[in-house]
Short mmCIF file of C-alpha atoms and ligand atoms in Angstrom, two decimals:
data_model
loop_
_atom_site.label_atom_id
_atom_site.label_comp_id
_atom_site.label_asym_id
_atom_site.label_seq_id
_atom_site.Cartn_x
_atom_site.Cartn_y
_atom_site.Cartn_z
CA MET A 214 5.24 -25.27 1.89
CA SER A 215 3.42 -21.72 2.15
CA ALA A 216 0.27 -23.23 3.02
CA GLN A 217 1.66 -24.23 6.34
CA LEU A 218 3.55 -21.05 7.11
CA SER A 219 2.36 -18.65 10.08
CA ARG A 220 2.65 -15.15 10.36
CA ASP A 221 5.86 -15.56 12.30
CA ASP A 222 7.09 -18.25 9.84
CA TRP A 223 7.06 -15.46 7.15
CA LYS A 224 8.16 -12.81 9.21
CA GLY A 225 11.36 -14.82 9.82
CA ARG A 226 11.85 -15.15 6.46
CA VAL A 227 11.98 -11.40 5.86
CA GLY A 228 15.60 -11.19 7.22
CA GLY A 229 16.67 -13.78 4.91
CA LEU A 230 15.32 -12.36 1.71
CA SER A 231 18.03 -10.66 -0.72
CA TYR A 232 16.65 -7.90 -2.67
CA ARG A 233 17.82 -7.82 -6.33
CA ASN A 234 17.28 -3.94 -6.86
CA GLN A 235 19.19 -2.99 -10.26
CA ALA A 236 18.00 -3.19 -13.64
CA PHE A 237 18.70 -6.17 -15.73
CA ILE A 238 19.66 -5.47 -19.10
CA GLY A 239 21.63 -7.89 -21.77
CA GLY A 240 21.81 -10.81 -18.94
CA LYS A 241 23.43 -8.61 -16.40
CA PHE A 242 22.37 -6.45 -13.50
CA MET A 243 23.55 -2.84 -13.68
CA PRO A 244 23.08 0.33 -11.71
CA SER A 245 21.34 3.20 -13.82
CA LEU A 246 23.87 5.20 -15.98
CA SER A 247 22.99 7.91 -13.27
CA GLY A 248 23.41 5.97 -10.49
CA LYS A 249 20.52 7.21 -9.05
CA THR A 250 18.06 5.08 -7.12
CA PHE A 251 14.40 5.34 -5.44
CA ASP A 252 12.99 4.18 -2.24
CA CYS A 253 11.21 0.95 -2.20
CA VAL A 254 9.06 0.98 0.82
CA ASN A 255 6.97 -1.59 2.62
CA PRO A 256 3.28 0.21 2.59
CA ALA A 257 2.55 -1.80 5.71
CA THR A 258 4.93 -0.60 8.11
CA GLY A 259 6.25 2.30 6.08
CA LYS A 260 9.83 1.30 6.10
CA ILE A 261 12.51 1.12 3.27
CA LEU A 262 12.88 -2.65 1.94
CA THR A 263 16.01 -1.30 -0.51
CA GLN A 264 16.78 1.54 -2.90
CA VAL A 265 16.15 0.47 -6.80
CA ALA A 266 17.99 1.54 -9.64
CA ALA A 267 16.06 4.65 -11.31
CA CYS A 268 16.50 4.07 -14.98
CA ASP A 269 16.13 7.04 -17.21
CA LYS A 270 16.25 7.53 -21.01
CA GLU A 271 19.93 6.60 -20.83
CA ASP A 272 19.26 3.70 -19.75
CA VAL A 273 16.27 2.83 -22.19
CA ASP A 274 18.45 3.73 -25.06
CA VAL A 275 21.15 1.07 -24.34
CA ALA A 276 18.16 -1.29 -23.36
CA VAL A 277 16.52 -1.09 -26.37
CA LYS A 278 19.90 -1.37 -28.54
CA ILE A 279 20.55 -4.60 -26.83
CA ALA A 280 17.23 -5.60 -27.14
CA ARG A 281 16.96 -4.97 -31.00
CA ALA A 282 20.37 -6.91 -31.12
CA ALA A 283 18.89 -10.07 -29.43
CA PHE A 284 15.80 -9.35 -32.12
CA GLU A 285 17.74 -9.11 -34.94
CA GLY A 286 20.53 -11.81 -33.90
CA GLY A 287 17.47 -14.25 -34.36
CA LYS A 288 18.95 -16.77 -31.86
CA TRP A 289 15.14 -16.32 -29.90
CA SER A 290 12.95 -14.99 -32.44
CA THR A 291 14.04 -17.51 -35.11
CA MET A 292 14.25 -20.33 -32.64
CA ALA A 293 11.42 -23.30 -33.43
CA PRO A 294 8.22 -22.29 -31.48
CA ALA A 295 9.04 -26.10 -29.85
CA ARG A 296 12.29 -24.98 -28.46
CA ARG A 297 10.81 -21.47 -27.60
CA LYS A 298 7.94 -23.64 -25.55
CA ALA A 299 10.45 -25.96 -23.41
CA ILE A 300 12.61 -23.00 -22.31
CA MET A 301 9.28 -21.11 -21.41
CA GLN A 302 7.90 -23.90 -19.59
CA LYS A 303 11.05 -24.30 -17.62
CA PHE A 304 10.85 -20.41 -16.86
CA ALA A 305 7.30 -20.91 -15.67
CA ALA A 306 8.37 -24.06 -13.59
CA LEU A 307 10.76 -21.80 -12.01
CA LEU A 308 8.28 -19.04 -10.77
CA LEU A 309 6.61 -22.13 -9.44
CA LYS A 310 9.73 -23.03 -7.24
CA HIS A 311 10.61 -19.73 -6.16
CA THR A 312 6.51 -19.07 -5.12
CA ASP A 313 7.25 -18.61 -1.32
CA GLU A 314 9.93 -16.10 -2.07
CA LEU A 315 8.33 -14.46 -5.23
CA ALA A 316 5.00 -14.31 -3.00
CA LEU A 317 7.01 -12.63 0.01
CA LEU A 318 8.55 -10.09 -2.08
CA GLU A 319 5.05 -9.11 -3.94
CA THR A 320 3.50 -8.85 -0.49
CA LEU A 321 6.59 -6.79 1.35
CA ASP A 322 6.39 -4.47 -1.74
CA MET A 323 3.01 -3.67 -2.40
CA GLY A 324 0.80 -4.57 0.76
CA LYS A 325 -1.11 -7.24 -0.57
CA PRO A 326 -1.96 -10.15 1.86
CA ILE A 327 0.45 -13.39 1.72
CA GLN A 328 -2.30 -15.65 1.26
CA TYR A 329 -3.17 -13.93 -2.16
CA SER A 330 0.63 -13.64 -3.46
CA THR A 331 0.97 -17.25 -2.82
CA ARG A 332 -2.51 -18.41 -4.14
CA VAL A 333 -3.32 -16.12 -7.02
CA ASP A 334 -0.23 -13.93 -8.21
CA ILE A 335 2.52 -16.15 -8.35
CA PRO A 336 0.66 -19.34 -9.26
CA GLY A 337 -1.06 -16.98 -11.92
CA SER A 338 1.80 -15.64 -13.27
CA ALA A 339 3.35 -19.07 -13.96
CA ASN A 340 0.39 -20.24 -15.59
CA ALA A 341 0.02 -17.42 -17.81
CA ILE A 342 3.78 -18.16 -18.96
CA ASN A 343 3.29 -21.74 -19.12
CA TRP A 344 0.02 -21.28 -21.25
CA PHE A 345 1.45 -19.13 -23.78
CA ALA A 346 4.45 -21.35 -24.00
CA GLU A 347 2.16 -24.50 -24.47
CA ALA A 348 -0.04 -22.60 -27.27
CA VAL A 349 3.06 -21.18 -29.35
CA ASP A 350 3.87 -24.56 -31.16
CA LYS A 351 -0.06 -25.13 -31.91
CA VAL A 352 -1.11 -21.80 -33.70
CA TYR A 353 -1.24 -22.46 -37.12
CA ASP A 354 -0.80 -19.70 -40.12
CA GLU A 355 -3.31 -19.38 -42.84
CA VAL A 356 -3.25 -20.07 -46.42
CA ALA A 357 -6.08 -17.49 -48.21
CA PRO A 358 -8.89 -18.99 -50.96
CA THR A 359 -7.34 -16.91 -53.56
CA ASP A 360 -7.51 -17.83 -57.30
CA PRO A 361 -5.66 -21.34 -57.63
CA ARG A 362 -2.95 -19.71 -59.76
CA VAL A 363 -1.76 -17.90 -56.69
CA LEU A 364 -0.54 -19.09 -53.28
CA ALA A 365 -1.06 -16.32 -50.52
CA LEU A 366 0.22 -17.11 -46.93
CA ILE A 367 -0.64 -15.06 -44.30
CA THR A 368 1.85 -15.58 -41.70
CA ARG A 369 2.58 -13.87 -38.21
CA GLU A 370 5.91 -12.53 -37.41
CA PRO A 371 7.10 -11.15 -33.98
CA ILE A 372 7.18 -7.29 -33.84
CA GLY A 373 10.37 -6.72 -32.62
CA VAL A 374 11.00 -4.73 -29.19
CA VAL A 375 8.25 -4.69 -27.24
CA ALA A 376 8.24 -2.61 -24.11
CA CYS A 377 5.70 -3.74 -21.35
CA VAL A 378 4.94 -1.31 -18.92
CA VAL A 379 2.85 -2.18 -15.84
CA PRO A 380 0.99 -0.95 -12.93
CA TRP A 381 1.34 -1.94 -8.91
CA ASN A 382 -1.81 -3.80 -7.86
CA PHE A 383 -0.84 -7.59 -9.51
CA PRO A 384 2.81 -6.66 -10.11
CA LEU A 385 4.14 -9.81 -11.60
CA LEU A 386 0.60 -10.96 -12.95
CA MET A 387 0.14 -8.03 -15.15
CA ALA A 388 3.69 -8.65 -16.47
CA ALA A 389 3.08 -12.23 -17.04
CA TRP A 390 -0.23 -11.53 -19.11
CA LYS A 391 2.21 -9.81 -20.96
CA ILE A 392 5.86 -10.97 -21.27
CA GLY A 393 3.90 -14.81 -21.94
CA PRO A 394 2.61 -14.11 -25.15
CA SER A 395 5.16 -11.45 -26.20
CA LEU A 396 8.48 -14.03 -25.87
CA ALA A 397 6.01 -16.88 -26.86
CA ALA A 398 5.90 -15.10 -30.12
CA GLY A 399 9.49 -14.38 -30.51
CA ASN A 400 9.97 -10.71 -29.46
CA SER A 401 12.56 -9.21 -27.19
CA VAL A 402 10.95 -7.80 -24.61
CA ILE A 403 11.81 -4.65 -21.93
CA LEU A 404 9.65 -4.64 -18.86
CA LYS A 405 9.27 -1.34 -17.02
CA PRO A 406 7.39 -2.18 -13.28
CA ALA A 407 5.73 0.40 -11.41
CA GLU A 408 7.97 2.32 -9.31
CA GLN A 409 6.01 1.02 -6.18
CA SER A 410 6.50 -2.69 -6.91
CA PRO A 411 9.82 -3.44 -8.89
CA LEU A 412 10.89 -6.23 -6.83
CA THR A 413 9.45 -9.38 -8.33
CA ALA A 414 10.02 -8.02 -12.07
CA ILE A 415 13.88 -7.64 -11.25
CA ARG A 416 13.85 -11.01 -9.45
CA VAL A 417 12.52 -13.19 -12.16
CA ALA A 418 14.68 -11.69 -15.08
CA GLU A 419 16.99 -13.59 -13.53
CA LEU A 420 14.94 -16.85 -13.47
CA ALA A 421 14.10 -16.42 -17.10
CA MET A 422 18.09 -16.22 -17.94
CA GLU A 423 18.36 -19.60 -15.62
CA ALA A 424 15.37 -20.96 -18.03
CA GLY A 425 17.82 -20.38 -21.03
CA ILE A 426 16.04 -17.47 -22.76
CA PRO A 427 18.70 -15.69 -24.25
CA GLU A 428 21.02 -12.57 -23.19
CA GLY A 429 19.02 -9.41 -24.16
CA VAL A 430 15.68 -11.02 -24.74
CA PHE A 431 14.19 -10.27 -21.39
CA ASN A 432 15.33 -6.99 -19.78
CA VAL A 433 14.04 -5.28 -17.01
CA LEU A 434 14.19 -1.47 -16.38
CA PRO A 435 13.15 -0.01 -13.06
CA GLY A 436 12.39 3.84 -12.86
CA MET A 437 9.66 6.90 -12.59
CA GLY A 438 6.84 6.44 -15.54
CA GLU A 439 7.50 10.29 -16.25
CA THR A 440 11.20 9.28 -17.07
CA ALA A 441 11.66 5.54 -18.04
CA GLY A 442 8.21 4.77 -19.08
CA GLN A 443 8.19 8.10 -21.38
CA ALA A 444 11.34 7.47 -22.71
CA LEU A 445 10.22 3.87 -23.88
CA GLY A 446 6.80 5.01 -25.37
CA ARG A 447 8.99 7.94 -27.25
CA HIS A 448 11.79 5.65 -28.31
CA MET A 449 12.46 5.30 -32.31
CA ASP A 450 13.54 1.71 -32.13
CA VAL A 451 10.58 0.17 -29.75
CA ASP A 452 7.62 -1.73 -31.98
CA CYS A 453 5.32 -1.78 -29.51
CA VAL A 454 4.17 -0.94 -26.06
CA ALA A 455 1.78 -3.11 -24.15
CA PHE A 456 0.48 -0.89 -21.49
CA THR A 457 -1.71 -1.93 -18.20
CA GLY A 458 -2.40 1.28 -15.92
CA SER A 459 -4.64 4.54 -15.80
CA THR A 460 -6.42 5.81 -18.56
CA GLU A 461 -4.60 8.81 -18.00
CA VAL A 462 -1.47 7.61 -18.52
CA GLY A 463 -2.86 5.58 -21.28
CA LYS A 464 -3.49 8.56 -23.27
CA TYR A 465 0.05 9.59 -22.91
CA PHE A 466 1.26 6.55 -24.88
CA MET A 467 -1.05 7.19 -27.64
CA LYS A 468 0.56 10.57 -27.63
CA TYR A 469 4.49 9.97 -27.53
CA SER A 470 3.39 6.86 -30.63
CA GLY A 471 1.83 9.70 -32.46
CA GLU A 472 5.09 12.04 -31.78
CA SER A 473 7.52 9.28 -32.38
CA ASN A 474 7.56 6.43 -34.82
CA LEU A 475 3.91 5.22 -34.51
CA LYS A 476 4.64 2.13 -32.37
CA GLN A 477 1.66 0.22 -31.83
CA VAL A 478 -0.06 1.01 -28.26
CA TRP A 479 -2.33 -1.40 -26.60
CA LEU A 480 -3.62 -0.26 -23.44
CA GLU A 481 -5.41 -1.78 -20.57
CA CYS A 482 -6.69 1.06 -18.51
CA GLY A 483 -9.12 1.63 -15.32
CA GLY A 484 -12.79 1.01 -15.00
CA LYS A 485 -15.93 1.56 -12.51
CA SER A 486 -17.54 -1.63 -13.05
CA PRO A 487 -21.25 -2.04 -12.44
CA ASN A 488 -22.23 -4.88 -10.43
CA VAL A 489 -26.15 -5.54 -11.19
CA VAL A 490 -28.17 -7.27 -8.64
CA PHE A 491 -31.84 -7.87 -9.52
CA ALA A 492 -34.42 -8.82 -6.93
CA ASP A 493 -34.66 -12.44 -8.55
CA ALA A 494 -30.86 -13.17 -8.24
CA PRO A 495 -31.07 -16.97 -7.73
CA ASN A 496 -29.08 -16.87 -4.02
CA LEU A 497 -28.49 -13.27 -2.46
CA ASP A 498 -26.06 -14.44 -0.06
CA VAL A 499 -23.99 -15.81 -2.78
CA ALA A 500 -24.38 -12.46 -4.72
CA ALA A 501 -23.53 -10.41 -1.10
CA ARG A 502 -20.33 -12.65 -0.49
CA THR A 503 -19.40 -12.56 -4.04
CA SER A 504 -20.11 -8.70 -4.44
CA ALA A 505 -18.40 -7.96 -1.08
CA PHE A 506 -15.01 -10.18 -3.07
CA GLY A 507 -15.80 -8.29 -5.89
CA ILE A 508 -14.82 -4.84 -4.38
CA TRP A 509 -12.61 -5.55 -1.46
CA PHE A 510 -10.22 -8.26 -2.81
CA ASN A 511 -6.83 -6.60 -3.03
CA GLN A 512 -7.71 -3.75 -0.99
CA GLY A 513 -10.11 -2.57 -3.84
CA GLU A 514 -6.92 -1.96 -6.17
CA VAL A 515 -8.39 -3.79 -9.02
CA CYS A 516 -9.34 -2.58 -12.34
CA THR A 517 -12.56 -4.58 -12.66
CA ALA A 518 -13.63 -4.01 -8.92
CA GLY A 519 -16.99 -3.87 -9.25
CA SER A 520 -17.09 -0.08 -7.54
CA ARG A 521 -20.58 0.34 -8.48
CA LEU A 522 -23.05 -1.90 -6.62
CA LEU A 523 -26.47 -1.02 -8.97
CA VAL A 524 -29.22 -3.04 -6.61
CA GLU A 525 -33.06 -3.20 -7.52
CA GLU A 526 -34.67 -0.78 -5.12
CA LYS A 527 -36.85 -3.49 -3.52
CA ILE A 528 -34.01 -5.49 -1.99
CA LYS A 529 -31.54 -2.87 -1.24
CA ASP A 530 -31.79 -2.86 2.31
CA GLU A 531 -31.60 -6.55 2.92
CA PHE A 532 -28.81 -7.05 0.37
CA LEU A 533 -26.76 -4.07 1.63
CA GLU A 534 -27.06 -5.74 5.15
CA LYS A 535 -25.93 -9.37 3.82
CA LEU A 536 -22.89 -7.43 2.05
CA MET A 537 -21.98 -5.37 5.08
CA ALA A 538 -21.56 -8.12 7.39
CA VAL A 539 -19.31 -10.04 5.18
CA GLY A 540 -17.18 -6.67 4.58
CA GLN A 541 -17.11 -6.37 8.62
CA LYS A 542 -15.02 -9.81 8.49
CA MET A 543 -12.85 -8.39 5.89
CA GLN A 544 -11.15 -6.00 7.98
CA PRO A 545 -7.42 -5.15 7.31
CA GLY A 546 -4.51 -6.90 8.72
CA ASP A 547 -0.90 -7.50 8.55
CA PRO A 548 -0.38 -8.70 5.39
CA LEU A 549 2.13 -11.37 6.53
CA ASP A 550 -0.61 -12.80 8.40
CA PRO A 551 -2.04 -15.86 6.29
CA LYS A 552 -5.60 -15.14 7.96
CA THR A 553 -5.36 -11.41 6.67
CA GLN A 554 -7.77 -10.91 3.57
CA MET A 555 -7.38 -7.24 2.93
CA GLY A 556 -3.48 -5.82 3.12
CA ALA A 557 -2.21 -2.31 3.24
CA MET A 558 -2.88 0.28 0.26
CA VAL A 559 0.17 0.14 -2.02
CA ASP A 560 1.44 3.38 -0.62
CA GLU A 561 0.76 6.63 1.50
CA THR A 562 -0.05 8.65 -1.59
CA GLN A 563 -2.54 6.13 -2.64
CA ALA A 564 -4.01 6.02 1.03
CA LYS A 565 -4.30 9.78 0.80
CA ARG A 566 -5.90 9.83 -2.53
CA VAL A 567 -8.74 6.91 -1.64
CA MET A 568 -9.79 9.08 1.95
CA GLY A 569 -9.98 12.35 -0.50
CA TYR A 570 -12.52 10.08 -2.60
CA ILE A 571 -14.17 9.16 0.46
CA GLU A 572 -14.13 12.92 1.91
CA ALA A 573 -15.78 13.74 -1.62
CA GLY A 574 -18.55 11.30 -0.99
CA LYS A 575 -19.64 12.47 2.06
CA LYS A 576 -19.55 16.28 0.57
CA GLU A 577 -21.66 15.45 -2.39
CA GLY A 578 -24.36 13.95 0.21
CA ALA A 579 -23.81 10.01 -0.16
CA GLU A 580 -24.44 8.28 3.04
CA LEU A 581 -21.36 6.71 4.55
CA LYS A 582 -22.69 3.25 5.96
CA MET A 583 -19.40 1.57 6.81
CA GLY A 584 -15.87 2.24 7.15
CA GLY A 585 -14.46 5.55 5.89
CA GLU A 586 -11.72 6.02 8.45
CA ARG A 587 -7.76 5.07 7.99
CA THR A 588 -6.86 2.18 10.66
CA TYR A 589 -3.19 1.38 11.60
CA ILE A 590 -1.70 -2.21 12.40
CA ASP A 591 0.95 -1.67 15.01
CA ASN A 592 0.55 1.86 14.78
CA ALA A 593 2.01 1.93 11.05
CA GLY A 594 0.86 1.36 7.49
CA ALA A 595 -1.46 2.80 4.78
CA PHE A 596 -4.48 0.56 5.57
CA ILE A 597 -8.51 1.58 4.89
CA PRO A 598 -11.16 -0.83 5.84
CA PRO A 599 -14.35 -1.90 3.44
CA THR A 600 -16.39 1.16 2.99
CA VAL A 601 -19.78 1.34 1.76
CA PHE A 602 -21.90 4.82 0.36
CA ASP A 603 -25.33 4.33 0.29
CA LYS A 604 -27.53 6.74 -1.44
CA VAL A 605 -25.22 7.44 -3.93
CA GLU A 606 -26.29 8.94 -7.83
CA ASN A 607 -24.62 7.82 -10.57
CA LYS A 608 -23.13 11.54 -11.51
CA MET A 609 -21.25 11.73 -8.08
CA LYS A 610 -17.65 11.97 -8.31
CA ILE A 611 -17.47 8.37 -6.21
CA ALA A 612 -20.02 6.91 -8.85
CA GLN A 613 -18.08 8.07 -12.04
CA GLU A 614 -13.95 8.20 -11.10
CA GLU A 615 -12.07 5.36 -10.32
CA ILE A 616 -11.02 4.99 -6.73
CA PHE A 617 -8.81 2.16 -6.92
CA GLY A 618 -9.51 1.35 -3.32
CA PRO A 619 -11.98 -0.40 -1.00
CA VAL A 620 -14.72 2.08 -1.47
CA LEU A 621 -18.16 0.80 -2.72
CA SER A 622 -20.97 3.18 -4.04
CA VAL A 623 -24.41 2.06 -3.94
CA ILE A 624 -27.08 3.18 -6.60
CA THR A 625 -30.62 1.98 -6.97
CA PHE A 626 -32.96 1.13 -9.91
CA LYS A 627 -36.16 0.19 -10.75
CA ASP A 628 -36.37 -1.70 -13.55
CA ALA A 629 -33.81 -3.35 -16.18
CA GLU A 630 -34.08 -0.56 -18.41
CA GLN A 631 -32.97 1.92 -15.78
CA GLY A 632 -30.57 -0.31 -14.60
CA LEU A 633 -29.16 -0.91 -17.72
CA LYS A 634 -29.04 2.86 -18.63
CA ILE A 635 -27.11 3.52 -15.51
CA ALA A 636 -24.34 0.69 -15.66
CA ASN A 637 -23.50 2.15 -19.36
CA ASP A 638 -23.69 5.88 -18.17
CA THR A 639 -19.52 5.82 -17.54
CA ILE A 640 -16.84 6.82 -19.61
CA TYR A 641 -15.28 3.41 -18.53
CA GLY A 642 -16.33 -0.22 -20.06
CA LEU A 643 -13.76 -3.00 -18.57
CA ALA A 644 -15.89 -5.48 -16.79
CA SER A 645 -19.52 -6.08 -15.22
CA GLY A 646 -21.83 -8.32 -13.33
CA VAL A 647 -25.40 -9.10 -13.54
CA TRP A 648 -27.65 -11.26 -10.60
CA THR A 649 -30.70 -12.72 -12.06
CA SER A 650 -32.62 -16.11 -12.33
CA ASP A 651 -34.36 -15.17 -15.28
CA ILE A 652 -32.16 -16.61 -18.54
CA ASN A 653 -33.88 -13.91 -20.99
CA LYS A 654 -33.27 -10.98 -18.64
CA ALA A 655 -29.38 -11.82 -18.07
CA PHE A 656 -28.89 -12.40 -21.98
CA LYS A 657 -30.47 -9.36 -22.93
CA PHE A 658 -28.85 -7.50 -20.05
CA ALA A 659 -25.34 -9.01 -20.70
CA LYS A 660 -25.94 -8.13 -24.67
CA GLY A 661 -26.66 -4.45 -23.74
CA LEU A 662 -23.47 -3.80 -21.32
CA ARG A 663 -21.03 -1.87 -22.89
CA ALA A 664 -17.95 -3.95 -21.06
CA GLY A 665 -15.45 -6.04 -22.47
CA SER A 666 -16.51 -8.42 -19.44
CA VAL A 667 -19.63 -9.52 -18.48
CA TRP A 668 -20.21 -12.15 -15.37
CA VAL A 669 -23.49 -13.65 -14.82
CA ASN A 670 -24.51 -14.87 -11.48
CA THR A 671 -20.66 -14.42 -10.58
CA TYR A 672 -17.94 -11.49 -10.36
CA ASP A 673 -14.50 -11.68 -11.76
CA GLY A 674 -14.69 -15.29 -13.59
CA GLY A 675 -12.60 -16.20 -15.91
CA ASP A 676 -9.13 -17.90 -16.81
CA ILE A 677 -6.40 -17.58 -18.99
CA THR A 678 -8.40 -19.20 -22.02
CA THR A 679 -10.87 -15.94 -21.87
CA PRO A 680 -9.82 -12.44 -23.56
CA PHE A 681 -9.70 -9.50 -21.37
CA GLY A 682 -9.67 -5.74 -21.80
CA GLY A 683 -11.90 -2.82 -22.15
CA TYR A 684 -14.80 -1.05 -24.06
CA LYS A 685 -14.82 2.89 -24.17
CA GLN A 686 -11.83 4.49 -22.23
CA SER A 687 -10.87 1.17 -20.48
CA GLY A 688 -8.42 0.21 -23.28
CA ILE A 689 -7.69 -1.16 -26.60
CA GLY A 690 -6.72 -4.49 -27.31
CA ARG A 691 -6.97 -7.85 -25.27
CA ASP A 692 -4.59 -9.75 -23.08
CA LYS A 693 -5.06 -13.49 -22.45
CA SER A 694 -6.23 -16.10 -24.61
CA LEU A 695 -5.00 -16.79 -27.96
CA HIS A 696 -6.19 -13.24 -28.75
CA ALA A 697 -3.45 -11.68 -26.76
CA PHE A 698 -1.09 -12.86 -29.75
CA ASP A 699 -2.51 -10.27 -31.73
CA LYS A 700 -0.70 -7.79 -29.90
CA PHE A 701 2.57 -9.04 -30.05
CA THR A 702 2.94 -10.51 -33.81
CA GLN A 703 2.40 -8.62 -37.15
CA LEU A 704 0.42 -10.26 -40.13
CA LYS A 705 2.45 -10.73 -43.30
CA THR A 706 0.60 -11.41 -46.54
CA THR A 707 3.03 -13.40 -49.11
CA TRP A 708 1.33 -13.33 -52.33
CA VAL A 709 2.69 -16.08 -54.87
CA GLN A 710 2.02 -15.71 -58.42
CA LEU A 711 2.26 -19.42 -59.78
CA SER A 712 3.11 -20.14 -63.31
P1 NDP B 226 -0.26 4.18 -13.78
O1 NDP B 226 -1.12 4.62 -15.05
O2 NDP B 226 0.05 5.41 -12.76
O3 NDP B 226 0.90 3.37 -14.03
C1 NDP B 226 1.09 2.27 -14.84
C2 NDP B 226 2.40 2.27 -15.30
O4 NDP B 226 3.14 3.49 -16.08
C3 NDP B 226 3.71 2.38 -14.08
O5 NDP B 226 4.63 1.41 -14.58
C4 NDP B 226 3.97 3.73 -14.26
O6 NDP B 226 5.09 4.01 -13.62
C5 NDP B 226 3.70 4.30 -15.72
N1 NDP B 226 3.39 5.71 -16.02
C6 NDP B 226 3.29 6.45 -15.16
N2 NDP B 226 3.47 7.87 -15.72
C7 NDP B 226 3.83 7.57 -16.93
C8 NDP B 226 4.18 8.85 -17.68
N3 NDP B 226 4.05 9.96 -17.78
N4 NDP B 226 4.74 7.98 -18.86
C9 NDP B 226 4.83 6.62 -19.17
N5 NDP B 226 4.72 5.72 -18.09
C10 NDP B 226 4.18 6.07 -16.93
O7 NDP B 226 -1.15 3.23 -13.24
P2 NDP B 226 -1.20 2.98 -11.56
O8 NDP B 226 0.71 2.05 -11.50
O9 NDP B 226 -1.19 3.71 -10.75
O10 NDP B 226 -2.06 1.25 -11.55
C11 NDP B 226 -3.33 1.64 -11.30
C12 NDP B 226 -4.07 2.12 -12.77
O11 NDP B 226 -3.90 0.49 -13.35
C13 NDP B 226 -5.64 1.83 -12.35
O12 NDP B 226 -6.17 2.85 -13.33
C14 NDP B 226 -6.20 0.70 -12.90
O13 NDP B 226 -7.38 0.49 -13.28
C15 NDP B 226 -5.13 0.42 -13.74
N6 NDP B 226 -4.97 -1.56 -14.17
C16 NDP B 226 -5.86 -1.60 -15.15
C17 NDP B 226 -5.91 -3.02 -15.42
C18 NDP B 226 -6.35 -3.75 -16.88
O14 NDP B 226 -6.06 -4.80 -17.20
N7 NDP B 226 -7.21 -2.89 -17.55
C19 NDP B 226 -5.31 -4.28 -14.61
C20 NDP B 226 -4.75 -3.07 -13.29
C21 NDP B 226 -4.66 -1.92 -13.16
P3 NDP B 226 5.42 4.67 -12.27
O15 NDP B 226 4.80 3.82 -11.37
O16 NDP B 226 6.88 4.49 -11.91
O17 NDP B 226 4.75 5.75 -12.08
#
């Protein structure tokens, strides 16, 4: 059981891993048609784990053809929901059964601590698949309240071929939020993992087959965004793209759609979320601890990271002291050590990008209070410790742009009106937090926040039952909850004139 494994146990298991590194199309592993591969690197050591098939437009054409044929063939798309449910539940059970293996792949591939891969990423992915499977034979269609001489049916139908394009920060979990509802609804799916983190996606394709998902219904195409990702976005026979990633790339997908077949495009994009702490927060120790995890969990590579801490002026010093004390205990460590709370940044590029923001913060005149220097474990790796900037103004680059790293910008406010103004002064609107004991203030503030999620007296709460997505440039559409089916189904109206 993973709960009892030590760092040495995990290290010992690395040698026994076999890496699936090819595309999975039509129920078979295959190299890319060009034969090209790309290096898959462990960011904690800088060493190459394996070489992965670099799929391109030609591979996309093949995968879409096969996915379309599977959809039209109807084995999955017209299967009774209760049968799809049973197969997907088996798929979820297989993910759980392989938790240790998948968690190890995730940690080696993108640098996150093993304790979170085992406790959050893999069980969370299995839960998402299972939840949508469970739901699919309990969602009814509608009959419209028309004139009695008419029977108007409003039915949900699968869309067809769905491309899921996902990022590297929670590789399998972000994929599961999309493949769960899209497969449950009866679609054929092509998953393109991020180039930094393809390993779990490729492995679970095999588990999906083992569970009984028919050939061609679930395909995985590793490759670069500019090639494989773009080819999916521009393909004339892809009906829907469900994307999680940066706002910049999200906009490309809108463009690809407009320039091709007007496929549906759903976007879960970036954030610069305000976490607003009033002086009357119910418990400042709890608020400090939760806010620390809100920014430093997953090395800060979290779309909802509470990266702007808005703290009421009169408690700023006291609160920062408490928060930094938690940060001091969260220093980066070997991701394979079960005690490690912060692992490696996903790659060198991301580490350099984050360090660039730290330099920008210093140049703009913010005060570096903690962290800010790269560190190494065993002389290697892309590690950055918890970093805090005080005296940040909301117009500064480090307060406006998504850093996607462990960098916190601290901004003070005098009253609720000013706090709300600063909180909403961003192009993003993914998430937000507010800490106060005053219920009126909490609700008023929550109502005023322009964000898809508002957490009151906590941060990053939620489970699969609650919708997740962004206002403004944080996205379009919602993952999780029954609302996720809206992305992966079409509504058909059948109007029957009764005689
Ligand atoms: P990117 O936007 O760079 O990439 C996301 C996916 O898009 C990857 O699979 C990538 O492939 C692909 N892609 C990149 N460029 C193109 C292109 N030109 N055309 C088509 N596809 C492309 O995001 P990151 O992977 O760097 O992830 C970090 C971002 O994800 C952050 O902005 C974060 O906020 C956001 N995110 C949002 C979440 C949400 O739910 N709102 C959750 C998690 C992350 P490749 O890797 O091969 O380049």
